[in-house]
Amino acid sequence: MSDSTITRRDFNTGATAAAAIVGTAGRALAQSAAPLDLAILNGRVMDPETGFDQVANVGVKDGRIVSITTEELSGARTIDASGHVVAPGFIDTHFHWPRAIGNKIALRDGRTTVMDLEMGTLGTLVNDWYAAREGSNQTNYGCATSHEFARAFVLDGITTTDTPEALNHRGSDKTGWSSTRPSLEQGNAILKVIDEGLAAGAIGMGSTLGYMRDGVSAREVFEVQRTAGNYGRPSAFHFRYTPGTDTQESNGIQEMLANAAALGAPAIACHFNNPGYNLVHELLTRMRERGMNVWGELYPYVAGSTALNAVFLEPEVWVQQLGYKYEDTIQDALTGEFYTQETRAEMIKKEPARLVQVYKMPPEAVTDWLKMPGVAIASDTMPIAGDGFAWDTPYEDLPNSHPRGAGSFARALRMGRENGIPLMQSLAQTSWNSARPLSELGLKSMQERGRMQEGMVADITIFNPETVKDNATYEKGTLPSEGIPYVIVNGTVVVDDSEVLKDVNPGQPIRFEPQESLLQPVDVAAWTQTYYDVPQDFGGGVPGSQPVYDKRVIRCCD
């Protein structure tokens, strides 16, 4: 299953029709579709798009929701959802562990769709990445075309498939991917690799700019956003100064948003749960009010997770500039021990990309984030060390990782319950707030998900609103969530009575249809002809060149 773009008019027409959830049409559809494949009875059906909230029965047939009604339903399989919420399947747009065991943990957290829109896949391998998962994935899956991997490919000659393989370049002694300013020719080669992924159907362009802040110029950021914008697709950024101060964080996202505004292009602020988050939220909200398709996501934890050799963990940034102490903030994910500046340097020599937890926010900030309408929950799930674990390895026997990978969505629901946040707002954060902006791109598969409405794809998460909770901790980050007994993907029950069913693989690709390239390489002559009003440069630099004048005199109009 793949996507072709449909018009906004068609989309709006379909959404309006689907909003009439309980009525004569629904009853007729239920009767004509009998017998149903699945009947979900007596649950509290909640739809964040329309605000529908009612105890009702849900009928599923051929992978779609065919009926939401108060009338009786029967099916080949029946689930009694009394006392439970029947919600749109949770959507995670920031998932770096696209492997069977990673999908299994995500399912226990209620996620039916997992996508890596921040890091993604090497543009030349997008088709291969999707093909490798066809017919064998338990969740729906999708990816961006990667800025970082394109740089590693062009500047270091290293091929990296996706995040679990990132040690290919991050663990090597080559640093072109992070610190080299490319020539104009190399820059165009990077754009070409990114563009190839977009033409192949990648959802957008993903950039880990914060890890490449020394090597990536403002011009390069603009050009990669322009390349994605040519297709009307988003650029998702770990922005330049993350983590940083409240000013640096805000400046970093303003770089992305200024480009998005100039280009008329969509954009995603990845994990903006850092200092300055309140201003970032206001910026995103105001831009959406002006019709721009920009949005942000976060995970509900005070600590982040990254590689030990991340550029922003260097002493001159982490200690001298930001004022942190390693002993209080940088924790080894596997041993639980906190680093000193000396032990960090020693470990980098042995295992440069070792996984660490990074403590950087106060606990009360998490509740603030969950109170913000329009925000999406996304886990930033990191792969565990090693990739040879069998699907049925007990959760508690897996090596430790950040708990956000196993518990982000259940944690958001639990904290919402404990802090009086409306349940409908929490559900929007887990599904609709990701589906809506992706729908507006013309991504058909997202126009059919993130909603509990007749005619939509039957991605459904059933949970107990009084008991749903996360169990994963910083000490044991792979423990599954609880209170989510059933998860349905494309009409197929994949989590049954809190057990993930083995070899049940209904996941479908989330992508655009392949198309011809829309690449526009950077060309100095064309840029000059378009943007110069006088024959001399006043400063600021033409892409790939900077004039030098004798005796510091700028001549004009000779």
XYZ file of C-alpha atoms in Angstrom:
558
model
C 0.000 0.000 0.000
C 1.399 3.398 -0.951
C 0.094 6.927 -1.196
C -0.868 9.193 -4.006
C -1.627 12.826 -3.338
C -5.301 13.811 -3.285
C -6.581 17.350 -3.397
C -7.382 19.340 -0.268
C -10.957 19.669 -1.530
C -11.321 15.885 -1.770
C -9.737 15.518 1.654
C -12.057 18.067 3.278
C -15.083 16.497 1.614
C -14.089 13.076 2.923
C -13.397 14.367 6.418
C -16.776 16.129 6.576
C -18.593 13.012 5.478
C -16.723 10.863 7.973
C -17.583 13.183 10.845
C -21.208 11.944 10.905
C -20.170 9.044 13.086
C -23.355 7.686 14.609
C -26.381 7.829 12.377
C -28.497 6.200 9.726
C -25.589 5.852 7.289
C -23.533 4.081 9.941
C -26.334 1.647 10.739
C -26.896 0.881 7.071
C -23.183 0.327 6.538
C -23.041 -2.000 9.536
C -25.958 -4.048 8.231
C -24.626 -4.298 4.686
C -21.142 -5.235 5.883
C -22.229 -8.071 8.194
C -20.745 -10.361 9.201
C -17.987 -8.151 10.567
C -14.403 -9.276 11.016
C -14.263 -7.613 14.430
C -16.826 -6.077 16.756
C -15.603 -3.868 19.623
C -18.437 -3.499 22.091
C -19.382 -1.089 24.874
C -16.225 1.036 24.739
C -15.920 4.788 25.139
C -15.223 5.772 21.543
C -13.237 9.012 21.304
C -12.289 10.915 18.165
C -9.939 13.916 18.585
C -10.762 15.456 15.205
C -14.528 15.776 15.712
C -14.686 15.683 19.514
C -16.977 12.634 19.385
C -17.059 10.968 22.831
C -19.686 8.317 23.437
C -20.100 4.735 24.576
C -20.688 2.847 21.340
C -19.945 -0.280 19.359
C -17.357 -0.335 16.569
C -17.492 -2.636 13.562
C -14.379 -3.492 11.546
C -14.397 -5.104 8.120
C -11.569 -5.550 5.593
C -9.210 -3.400 7.604
C -11.540 -0.415 7.992
C -13.970 0.990 10.506
C -17.353 0.393 8.878
C -19.638 1.242 11.758
C -19.723 3.252 14.975
C -23.176 2.797 16.428
C -25.250 2.308 19.565
C -26.997 -0.600 17.870
C -25.936 -4.192 18.436
C -23.074 -5.582 16.392
C -21.590 -9.034 16.008
C -18.456 -10.238 14.304
C -16.156 -13.164 13.740
C -14.186 -11.786 16.726
C -15.663 -9.770 19.560
C -13.838 -7.612 22.110
C -15.704 -6.332 25.165
C -14.257 -2.866 25.733
C -16.414 -1.979 28.750
C -14.621 0.526 30.955
C -12.037 1.174 28.240
C -11.405 3.939 25.720
C -11.464 2.977 22.041
C -9.073 5.446 20.459
C -7.226 6.050 17.202
C -4.010 4.048 17.076
C -1.107 6.045 18.474
C 1.252 7.610 15.912
C 4.964 8.047 16.648
C 6.864 10.212 14.148
C 10.238 9.996 15.919
C 11.195 6.332 16.190
C 14.813 5.238 15.706
C 14.431 1.485 16.313
C 12.777 0.086 13.183
C 13.426 -3.548 14.081
C 11.105 -6.345 15.194
C 11.889 -6.036 18.905
C 11.538 -2.249 18.755
C 8.132 -2.557 17.106
C 7.066 -5.067 19.746
C 7.851 -2.655 22.588
C 6.096 0.176 20.744
C 2.952 -1.930 20.341
C 2.750 -2.496 24.081
C 2.746 1.308 24.389
C -0.273 1.522 22.057
C 1.569 2.642 18.943
C 0.222 1.388 15.614
C 2.402 3.575 13.369
C 6.098 4.326 13.899
C 8.104 6.598 11.601
C 11.616 8.021 11.726
C 11.218 11.569 10.462
C 14.239 13.046 12.288
C 17.078 10.733 11.193
C 15.471 8.583 8.510
C 17.252 6.614 5.826
C 19.929 7.307 3.221
C 18.139 8.765 0.218
C 19.579 6.220 -2.213
C 18.203 3.389 -0.042
C 14.640 4.583 0.588
C 13.106 2.014 -1.757
C 15.216 -0.763 -0.242
C 14.268 0.299 3.293
C 10.555 0.035 2.529
C 10.928 -3.185 0.550
C 12.725 -4.877 3.454
C 9.635 -4.408 5.657
C 6.893 -5.296 3.204
C 4.717 -8.073 4.610
C 6.906 -8.565 7.684
C 6.209 -5.571 9.946
C 3.838 -5.586 12.895
C 3.347 -1.801 12.855
C 2.902 0.688 10.051
C 6.277 2.156 9.091
C 7.762 5.193 7.383
C 10.929 7.230 7.048
C 12.457 10.512 5.957
C 15.418 10.947 3.651
C 18.401 11.706 5.874
C 20.537 14.854 5.800
C 23.165 13.322 8.107
C 23.472 10.101 6.122
C 23.729 12.037 2.860
C 26.632 14.024 4.316
C 28.348 10.849 5.566
C 27.913 9.319 2.099
C 29.253 12.309 0.148
C 31.915 13.616 2.549
C 33.150 10.395 4.181
C 32.247 7.712 1.661
C 30.240 5.829 4.323
C 26.880 4.177 3.689
C 24.517 4.157 6.667
C 21.090 2.574 6.323
C 19.263 3.879 9.394
C 19.785 4.770 13.052
C 20.687 1.272 14.319
C 23.552 1.387 11.781
C 24.675 4.926 12.681
C 27.890 3.621 14.246
C 29.044 3.173 10.639
C 29.981 6.842 10.679
C 29.417 8.132 14.226
C 31.721 5.442 15.607
C 34.390 5.938 12.942
C 37.347 8.322 12.916
C 35.836 10.239 10.008
C 34.143 13.508 10.903
C 33.219 14.978 7.541
C 29.549 14.228 8.191
C 29.559 16.563 11.200
C 32.330 19.119 10.778
C 33.145 19.618 7.079
C 31.837 22.610 5.131
C 31.183 21.124 1.701
C 32.229 22.776 -1.534
C 29.478 23.859 -3.913
C 29.957 20.628 -5.865
C 29.781 18.512 -2.694
C 26.787 20.476 -1.463
C 24.897 19.754 -4.654
C 25.839 16.081 -4.328
C 24.326 16.059 -0.818
C 21.149 17.662 -2.160
C 21.015 15.051 -4.923
C 21.104 12.185 -2.416
C 18.389 13.817 -0.299
C 16.299 14.475 -3.404
C 16.589 10.867 -4.545
C 14.887 9.786 -1.325
C 12.099 12.316 -1.773
C 11.505 11.200 -5.353
C 11.323 7.614 -4.060
C 8.485 8.570 -1.706
C 10.137 9.466 1.609
C 7.769 11.370 3.888
C 10.113 14.311 4.281
C 13.696 15.366 4.975
C 15.166 14.615 8.409
C 18.138 16.545 9.786
C 20.129 16.038 12.983
C 21.549 19.537 12.596
C 22.404 19.822 16.288
C 25.087 17.166 15.819
C 26.500 18.899 12.741
C 26.426 22.542 13.828
C 30.056 23.202 12.879
C 29.860 21.705 9.403
C 26.423 22.829 8.227
C 26.097 26.457 7.185
C 22.903 28.495 7.244
C 22.908 28.271 3.447
C 22.990 24.476 3.569
C 20.058 24.376 5.992
C 18.074 26.627 3.658
C 18.887 24.461 0.656
C 17.920 21.142 2.262
C 14.634 22.709 3.347
C 14.138 24.028 -0.182
C 14.782 20.549 -1.578
C 12.051 19.045 0.621
C 9.785 22.026 -0.010
C 9.965 21.375 -3.766
C 7.794 18.321 -3.027
C 5.608 20.093 -0.461
C 7.085 17.879 2.238
C 8.329 18.728 5.718
C 11.820 19.158 7.047
C 12.166 17.733 10.556
C 15.024 19.127 12.622
C 16.951 18.380 15.734
C 17.740 22.043 15.482
C 21.100 23.700 15.608
C 21.466 24.610 19.298
C 19.713 21.652 20.931
C 20.483 21.259 23.748
C 21.295 24.823 24.701
C 20.056 27.820 26.672
C 16.540 29.160 26.305
C 17.887 31.767 23.853
C 19.965 29.298 21.838
C 17.109 26.797 21.622
C 14.713 29.469 20.396
C 17.257 30.829 17.894
C 17.803 27.326 16.574
C 14.162 26.782 15.788
C 13.813 30.305 14.388
C 16.385 29.352 11.745
C 14.157 26.478 10.634
C 10.921 28.470 10.853
C 12.292 31.482 8.957
C 13.297 29.189 6.112
C 9.913 27.454 6.209
C 8.118 30.809 6.020
C 10.281 32.065 3.128
C 9.856 28.822 1.215
C 6.203 28.175 2.069
C 7.336 24.737 3.195
C 6.177 22.499 6.072
C 8.457 21.923 9.068
C 8.644 19.827 12.235
C 10.353 20.879 15.467
C 11.696 17.629 16.891
C 11.735 17.155 20.691
C 11.438 20.811 21.663
C 11.159 19.717 25.319
C 14.172 21.855 26.230
C 14.833 25.351 27.623
C 12.809 27.908 25.681
C 9.956 25.488 24.993
C 7.258 28.014 25.877
C 8.424 30.493 23.229
C 8.799 27.689 20.692
C 5.215 26.610 21.373
C 4.011 30.177 20.831
C 5.972 30.514 17.589
C 4.478 27.292 16.221
C 0.954 28.217 17.318
C 1.108 31.688 15.784
C 2.490 30.379 12.503
C -0.271 27.761 12.289
C -2.816 30.517 12.881
C -1.398 32.164 9.753
C -1.917 29.029 7.709
C 1.591 27.534 7.876
C 1.943 23.795 8.289
C 4.471 23.722 11.120
C 4.273 21.637 14.258
C 6.319 20.235 17.113
C 6.689 17.029 19.071
C 8.129 16.036 22.439
C 8.602 13.114 24.808
C 7.451 13.428 28.456
C 10.769 12.912 30.268
C 13.245 15.242 31.991
C 16.255 13.480 30.459
C 17.214 12.906 26.859
C 19.452 10.238 25.390
C 22.288 10.381 22.903
C 25.778 9.165 22.074
C 28.580 9.979 24.500
C 30.616 11.708 21.783
C 27.818 14.113 20.771
C 29.336 17.498 19.948
C 27.171 19.320 22.470
C 28.537 17.130 25.290
C 32.071 18.420 24.743
C 33.390 20.313 27.810
C 33.494 23.685 26.041
C 29.753 23.417 25.336
C 28.260 21.302 28.131
C 30.374 22.613 31.009
C 31.820 25.966 30.016
C 28.949 27.342 27.936
C 25.863 25.696 29.463
C 27.136 25.333 33.021
C 26.311 21.660 33.566
C 28.362 19.161 35.565
C 28.949 15.734 34.079
C 28.603 14.178 37.539
C 24.994 15.385 37.789
C 23.758 15.085 34.217
C 25.480 12.427 32.057
C 24.556 8.860 33.024
C 25.690 5.658 31.336
C 22.566 3.901 30.055
C 23.946 0.413 30.669
C 25.722 0.770 34.015
C 23.744 3.637 35.581
C 26.969 5.386 36.585
C 27.438 9.114 36.066
C 30.460 10.306 34.103
C 33.136 12.789 35.021
C 34.991 14.788 32.406
C 37.896 12.351 32.768
C 35.861 9.123 32.574
C 33.944 10.475 29.588
C 37.214 11.104 27.748
C 38.407 7.589 28.580
C 35.201 5.939 27.400
C 35.161 7.909 24.134
C 38.523 6.336 23.278
C 37.007 2.869 23.723
C 33.378 3.312 22.661
C 32.753 6.795 21.246
C 29.038 6.408 20.537
C 28.093 4.720 23.832
C 24.499 5.430 24.873
C 23.957 7.896 27.734
C 21.039 9.592 29.489
C 21.282 13.390 29.583
C 19.442 15.175 32.408
C 18.539 18.729 31.476
C 15.009 19.726 32.568
C 13.075 20.047 35.877
C 10.230 17.553 36.512
C 7.537 20.254 36.562
C 8.314 21.114 32.932
C 6.889 17.795 31.760
C 3.412 18.694 32.994
C 3.711 22.052 31.240
C 4.387 20.328 27.929
C 1.358 18.063 28.254
C -0.887 21.073 28.861
C -0.006 22.606 25.478
C -2.649 22.029 22.767
C -1.335 21.238 19.314
C 1.734 19.371 20.556
C 2.358 15.803 19.396
C 3.841 13.020 21.512
C 6.790 11.303 19.821
C 9.138 8.943 21.619
C 12.610 9.465 20.111
C 13.030 5.726 20.711
C 16.710 4.747 20.597
C 17.903 1.287 19.512
C 19.392 -0.876 22.232
C 23.040 -1.882 22.128
C 23.401 -4.740 19.666
C 20.827 -5.914 17.171
C 20.834 -9.695 17.563
C 18.045 -10.131 20.082
C 15.296 -12.607 19.309
C 11.740 -11.317 19.090
C 10.706 -13.324 22.143
C 13.572 -12.164 24.380
C 11.958 -11.212 27.734
C 11.616 -7.460 28.074
C 13.560 -7.429 31.335
C 16.480 -9.277 29.714
C 17.107 -6.623 27.071
C 19.982 -4.175 27.607
C 18.900 -0.905 29.131
C 17.792 2.073 27.074
C 16.010 5.351 27.726
C 12.478 4.636 29.049
C 10.926 6.901 26.435
C 11.241 4.036 23.951
C 8.879 1.820 25.929
C 6.688 4.245 27.817
C 6.217 7.676 26.191
C 2.568 7.313 25.187
C 1.316 5.532 28.302
C 3.260 8.058 30.388
C 1.535 10.953 28.618
C -1.853 9.397 29.378
C -0.951 8.652 33.007
C 0.412 12.140 33.642
C -2.601 13.656 31.937
C -4.873 11.716 34.287
C -2.848 12.701 37.362
C -2.740 16.389 36.428
C -6.302 16.989 35.295
C -5.493 17.347 31.603
C -8.572 16.608 29.463
C -8.378 13.086 28.067
C -9.370 14.304 24.596
C -6.352 16.620 24.566
C -4.071 13.730 25.534
C -5.556 11.586 22.768
C -4.998 14.357 20.247
C -1.353 14.437 21.316
C -0.973 10.695 20.768
C -2.618 10.551 17.335
C -4.462 13.455 15.701
C -1.749 16.079 16.246
C 0.595 14.007 14.068
C -2.027 12.799 11.591
C -3.474 16.253 10.927
C -0.354 18.040 9.599
C 0.722 14.965 7.638
C -2.799 14.810 6.179
C -2.438 18.379 4.968
C 0.618 17.345 2.975
C -1.628 15.112 0.877
C -0.264 11.943 2.509
C -3.224 9.657 1.926
C -2.364 7.088 4.576
C -2.423 9.804 7.229
C -5.726 11.154 5.928
C -7.142 7.741 6.845
C -5.549 7.364 10.291
C -5.512 9.196 13.609
C -9.320 9.250 13.689
C -12.133 7.072 15.059
C -14.559 7.561 12.190
C -16.440 5.379 9.761
C -14.454 4.724 6.612
C -11.066 5.205 8.278
C -8.359 2.568 8.473
C -8.888 0.436 11.571
C -5.755 1.359 13.500
C -7.210 1.256 17.011
C -5.775 1.349 20.537
C -7.956 0.181 23.437
C -6.857 1.232 26.921
C -8.150 1.605 30.457
C -8.078 5.337 31.258
C -7.917 4.641 35.016
C -5.002 2.203 34.984
C -2.918 2.908 31.881
C 0.668 3.633 32.902
C 4.300 3.385 31.933
C 6.571 0.881 33.709
C 9.887 1.728 32.039
C 12.415 3.575 34.208
C 15.871 5.045 33.702
C 17.239 1.966 35.456
C 15.162 -0.484 33.391
C 14.012 1.233 30.251
C 12.589 -1.699 28.282
C 9.700 -2.697 30.572
C 6.397 -2.522 28.650
C 3.486 -0.270 29.478
C 0.298 -1.644 30.975
C -3.413 -0.916 30.787
C -3.419 -1.219 26.968
C -4.846 -4.710 26.403
C -5.671 -4.464 22.690
C -3.932 -2.873 19.728
C -5.356 -3.292 16.232
C -3.331 -2.525 13.100
C -5.133 -2.331 9.755
C -8.043 -4.268 11.226
C -5.879 -7.069 12.640
C -5.493 -7.655 16.375
C -1.744 -7.538 17.087
C -1.829 -7.049 20.861
C -4.348 -9.449 22.386
C -5.026 -9.262 26.126
C -1.710 -7.403 26.595
C 0.286 -9.979 24.630
C 1.932 -9.129 21.299
C 1.092 -11.913 18.860
C 4.098 -13.407 17.115
C 4.254 -13.525 13.306
C 1.208 -11.287 12.920
C 2.456 -8.638 10.501
C -0.292 -6.365 9.143
C 1.864 -3.213 9.058
C 1.655 -1.070 5.933
C 4.083 1.505 4.479
C 3.503 5.191 5.120
C 4.983 6.955 2.096
C 4.273 8.954 -1.021
C 4.125 7.484 -4.496
C 7.496 7.591 -6.287
C 7.805 10.386 -8.836
C 10.271 12.191 -11.061
C 13.035 14.194 -9.407
C 12.378 17.868 -8.661
C 15.985 18.646 -7.782
C 17.152 22.234 -8.244
C 20.940 22.344 -7.729
C 22.472 25.526 -6.396
C 23.771 27.569 -9.321
C 25.742 30.764 -8.695
C 24.934 32.357 -12.048
C 21.208 31.706 -11.698
C 21.212 32.984 -8.102
C 23.023 36.159 -9.138
C 20.657 36.854 -11.983
C 17.648 36.382 -9.705
C 18.698 38.262 -6.585
C 21.162 41.002 -7.632
C 19.948 44.511 -8.341
C 23.478 45.905 -8.791
C 26.528 44.195 -10.278
C 28.450 43.990 -6.983
C 27.849 42.023 -3.800
C 27.081 44.094 -0.695
C 27.998 41.219 1.630
C 26.379 38.120 3.022
C 27.813 35.800 0.459
C 26.676 34.178 -2.739
C 26.369 30.401 -2.447
C 29.851 28.967 -2.941
C 31.720 32.268 -3.185
C 32.522 35.485 -1.330
C 34.039 38.452 -3.216
C 37.293 39.960 -1.934
C 37.937 43.650 -2.661
C 41.256 45.513 -2.758
C 41.931 48.029 0.017
C 38.606 47.155 1.626
C 36.799 49.408 -0.845
C 33.547 48.056 -2.239
C 33.267 49.211 -5.819
C 29.877 49.570 -7.373
C 28.638 50.252 -10.818
C 32.090 50.754 -12.455
